[in-house]
Short mmCIF file of C-alpha atoms in Angstrom, two decimals:
data_model
loop_
_atom_site.label_atom_id
_atom_site.label_comp_id
_atom_site.label_asym_id
_atom_site.label_seq_id
_atom_site.Cartn_x
_atom_site.Cartn_y
_atom_site.Cartn_z
CA UNK A 1 -11.36 6.64 -0.39
CA UNK A 2 -9.56 10.05 -1.59
CA UNK A 3 -10.90 11.77 2.24
CA UNK A 4 -9.51 8.68 4.20
CA UNK A 5 -6.48 8.58 6.07
CA UNK A 6 -5.75 4.54 7.29
CA UNK A 7 -3.13 5.11 10.44
CA UNK A 8 -1.47 1.65 11.31
CA UNK A 9 0.10 1.84 14.46
CA UNK A 10 2.90 -1.19 15.92
CA UNK A 11 3.56 -0.74 19.48
CA UNK A 12 6.14 -3.60 21.10
CA UNK A 13 7.78 -2.71 24.70
CA UNK A 14 11.03 -4.01 23.53
CA UNK A 15 11.48 -1.78 20.38
CA UNK A 16 10.42 1.36 18.89
CA UNK A 17 6.91 1.75 17.69
CA UNK A 18 6.17 2.60 14.57
CA UNK A 19 2.74 4.66 12.79
CA UNK A 20 2.44 4.50 9.63
CA UNK A 21 -0.19 6.49 7.41
CA UNK A 22 -1.82 5.75 4.13
CA UNK A 23 -3.77 8.00 2.44
CA UNK A 24 -6.66 6.68 0.27
CA UNK A 25 -6.44 8.93 -2.86
CA UNK A 26 -2.90 6.35 -2.81
CA UNK A 27 -5.06 3.38 -2.72
CA UNK A 28 -6.47 2.40 -6.80
CA UNK A 29 -9.22 -0.42 -6.64
CA UNK A 30 -11.83 -1.31 -9.17
CA UNK A 31 -14.82 -2.00 -7.34
CA UNK A 32 -14.74 -6.05 -7.98
CA UNK A 33 -11.45 -5.37 -5.91
CA UNK A 34 -10.82 -6.45 -2.39
CA UNK A 35 -10.60 -3.97 -0.02
CA UNK A 36 -6.52 -4.91 1.30
CA UNK A 37 -4.46 -2.06 2.84
CA UNK A 38 -0.96 -3.49 2.39
CA UNK A 39 2.36 -1.82 4.18
CA UNK A 40 5.57 -2.80 2.90
CA UNK A 41 9.56 -2.41 3.07
CA UNK A 42 9.03 -2.10 7.25
CA UNK A 43 12.07 -3.93 7.80
CA UNK A 44 14.11 -0.44 7.21
CA UNK A 45 12.65 0.28 10.32
CA UNK A 46 14.92 -2.97 11.71
CA UNK A 47 11.55 -4.41 13.97
CA UNK A 48 13.31 -8.40 15.57
CA UNK A 49 10.79 -10.60 16.04
CA UNK A 50 12.34 -11.12 18.97
CA UNK A 51 10.78 -8.13 20.43
CA UNK A 52 7.29 -8.60 19.01
CA UNK A 53 6.24 -11.28 22.15
CA UNK A 54 3.77 -8.63 23.26
CA UNK A 55 3.10 -6.21 20.31
CA UNK A 56 0.03 -4.18 20.00
CA UNK A 57 -1.66 -3.21 16.72
CA UNK A 58 -3.66 -0.82 15.97
CA UNK A 59 -5.68 0.41 12.33
CA UNK A 60 -7.43 3.57 12.39
CA UNK A 61 -9.36 5.71 10.02
CA UNK A 62 -9.23 9.55 9.72
CA UNK A 63 -11.88 11.47 7.63
CA UNK A 64 -11.05 14.36 6.00
CA UNK A 65 -7.34 15.13 7.93
CA UNK A 66 -10.42 15.80 11.04
CA UNK A 67 -7.46 13.90 13.81
CA UNK A 68 -10.12 14.85 16.55
CA UNK A 69 -12.74 12.22 15.33
CA UNK A 70 -11.04 8.96 14.48
CA UNK A 71 -12.68 5.68 14.07
CA UNK A 72 -10.84 3.00 15.09
CA UNK A 73 -11.21 -0.35 13.56
CA UNK A 74 -8.95 -2.62 14.79
CA UNK A 75 -6.80 -2.26 19.10
CA UNK A 76 -5.42 -5.61 20.10
CA UNK A 77 -2.10 -6.88 21.41
CA UNK A 78 -0.66 -10.09 20.96
CA UNK A 79 2.88 -12.60 20.42
CA UNK A 80 3.89 -13.07 17.32
CA UNK A 81 5.61 -16.31 18.24
CA UNK A 82 4.24 -18.67 15.81
CA UNK A 83 0.80 -16.23 14.67
CA UNK A 84 1.27 -14.17 11.75
CA UNK A 85 -2.20 -14.16 11.14
CA UNK A 86 -4.64 -12.59 13.53
CA UNK A 87 -8.39 -12.53 13.24
CA UNK A 88 -10.69 -10.00 15.40
CA UNK A 89 -13.97 -10.94 15.52
CA UNK A 90 -17.27 -8.54 15.68
CA UNK A 91 -14.79 -5.19 14.58
CA UNK A 92 -16.88 -2.24 15.83
CA UNK A 93 -20.75 -1.69 14.67
CA UNK A 94 -22.03 1.27 13.84
CA UNK A 95 -24.63 3.24 16.31
CA UNK A 96 -27.83 1.45 15.42
CA UNK A 97 -26.40 -2.75 15.47
CA UNK A 98 -25.58 -4.48 17.93
CA UNK A 99 -23.18 -5.93 16.29
CA UNK A 100 -21.24 -5.82 12.68
CA UNK A 101 -20.46 -9.29 11.70
CA UNK A 102 -17.83 -8.27 10.08
CA UNK A 103 -13.78 -9.51 11.50
CA UNK A 104 -10.53 -7.89 10.60
CA UNK A 105 -8.14 -9.87 8.86
CA UNK A 106 -4.44 -8.78 9.49
CA UNK A 107 -1.41 -10.51 8.26
CA UNK A 108 2.13 -10.13 9.34
CA UNK A 109 5.16 -10.92 7.17
CA UNK A 110 9.75 -10.98 8.45
CA UNK A 111 11.60 -10.38 6.00
CA UNK A 112 14.23 -12.95 7.51
CA UNK A 113 13.95 -12.16 11.38
CA UNK A 114 12.69 -8.36 10.46
CA UNK A 115 9.29 -6.94 10.68
CA UNK A 116 8.69 -6.21 6.31
CA UNK A 117 4.73 -6.45 5.74
CA UNK A 118 1.46 -5.08 7.75
CA UNK A 119 -1.73 -6.55 5.43
CA UNK A 120 -5.45 -5.30 6.41
CA UNK A 121 -8.73 -6.85 5.46
CA UNK A 122 -11.75 -6.92 6.70
CA UNK A 123 -14.27 -9.79 5.92
CA UNK A 124 -17.90 -10.66 6.48
CA UNK A 125 -18.51 -13.50 8.59
CA UNK A 126 -22.00 -14.44 6.66
CA UNK A 127 -21.23 -14.17 3.62
CA UNK A 128 -18.49 -15.73 3.61
CA UNK A 129 -16.11 -13.39 1.91
CA UNK A 130 -14.08 -10.23 1.98
CA UNK A 131 -15.06 -7.04 1.68
CA UNK A 132 -15.27 -4.87 -1.60
CA UNK A 133 -13.77 -1.16 -1.63
CA UNK A 134 -17.95 -0.26 -1.96
CA UNK A 135 -18.59 -1.90 1.48
CA UNK A 136 -15.79 -0.58 3.04
CA UNK A 137 -16.81 2.79 2.30
CA UNK A 138 -20.41 1.96 3.08
CA UNK A 139 -19.07 0.14 6.86
CA UNK A 140 -16.46 3.20 7.40
CA UNK A 141 -19.39 5.94 6.87
CA UNK A 142 -21.88 5.03 9.22
CA UNK A 143 -19.21 5.96 11.67
CA UNK A 144 -18.28 9.93 10.10
CA UNK A 145 -22.51 10.49 10.34
CA UNK A 146 -22.62 9.66 13.05
CA UNK A 147 -20.80 12.80 13.83
CA UNK A 148 -22.25 15.18 11.52
CA UNK A 149 -19.81 14.98 8.45
CA UNK A 150 -21.26 14.40 4.91
CA UNK A 151 -21.38 11.34 3.17
CA UNK A 152 -18.00 9.47 2.12
CA UNK A 153 -18.25 9.69 -1.45
CA UNK A 154 -17.36 6.13 -3.66
CA UNK A 155 -14.23 5.30 -6.10
#
């Protein structure tokens, strides 16, 4: 996990964009935990809900700070008018699979009228469960092995 960087972007048509980088080495997981990236205290960026009727959220993963090779997990544009939870079915599949069977669960929280928190998780449709940190590493590893990278070490 320490070799990974998680890049979360929030882009609105009426407001400034926010790009946040969360280092995998700052994440602490036990093997039985659900994998979750949670970005908090976003209200300091003063992005009001009223500016989010057309918002794009991206979730990308960078391996070993190589910004030329990025795995894009989520890139979607929607309205935050009433629904603060988005599900994105069938995340990108590794090269040898037709479909991944994975769903991104993106939750957005407000503090008053301001964007305050984004939470990102991955759900396995067939098993009806969320990915663990080890499952997540195995999934992400497929994107970087195909680009001649070494194996991403487990926790």
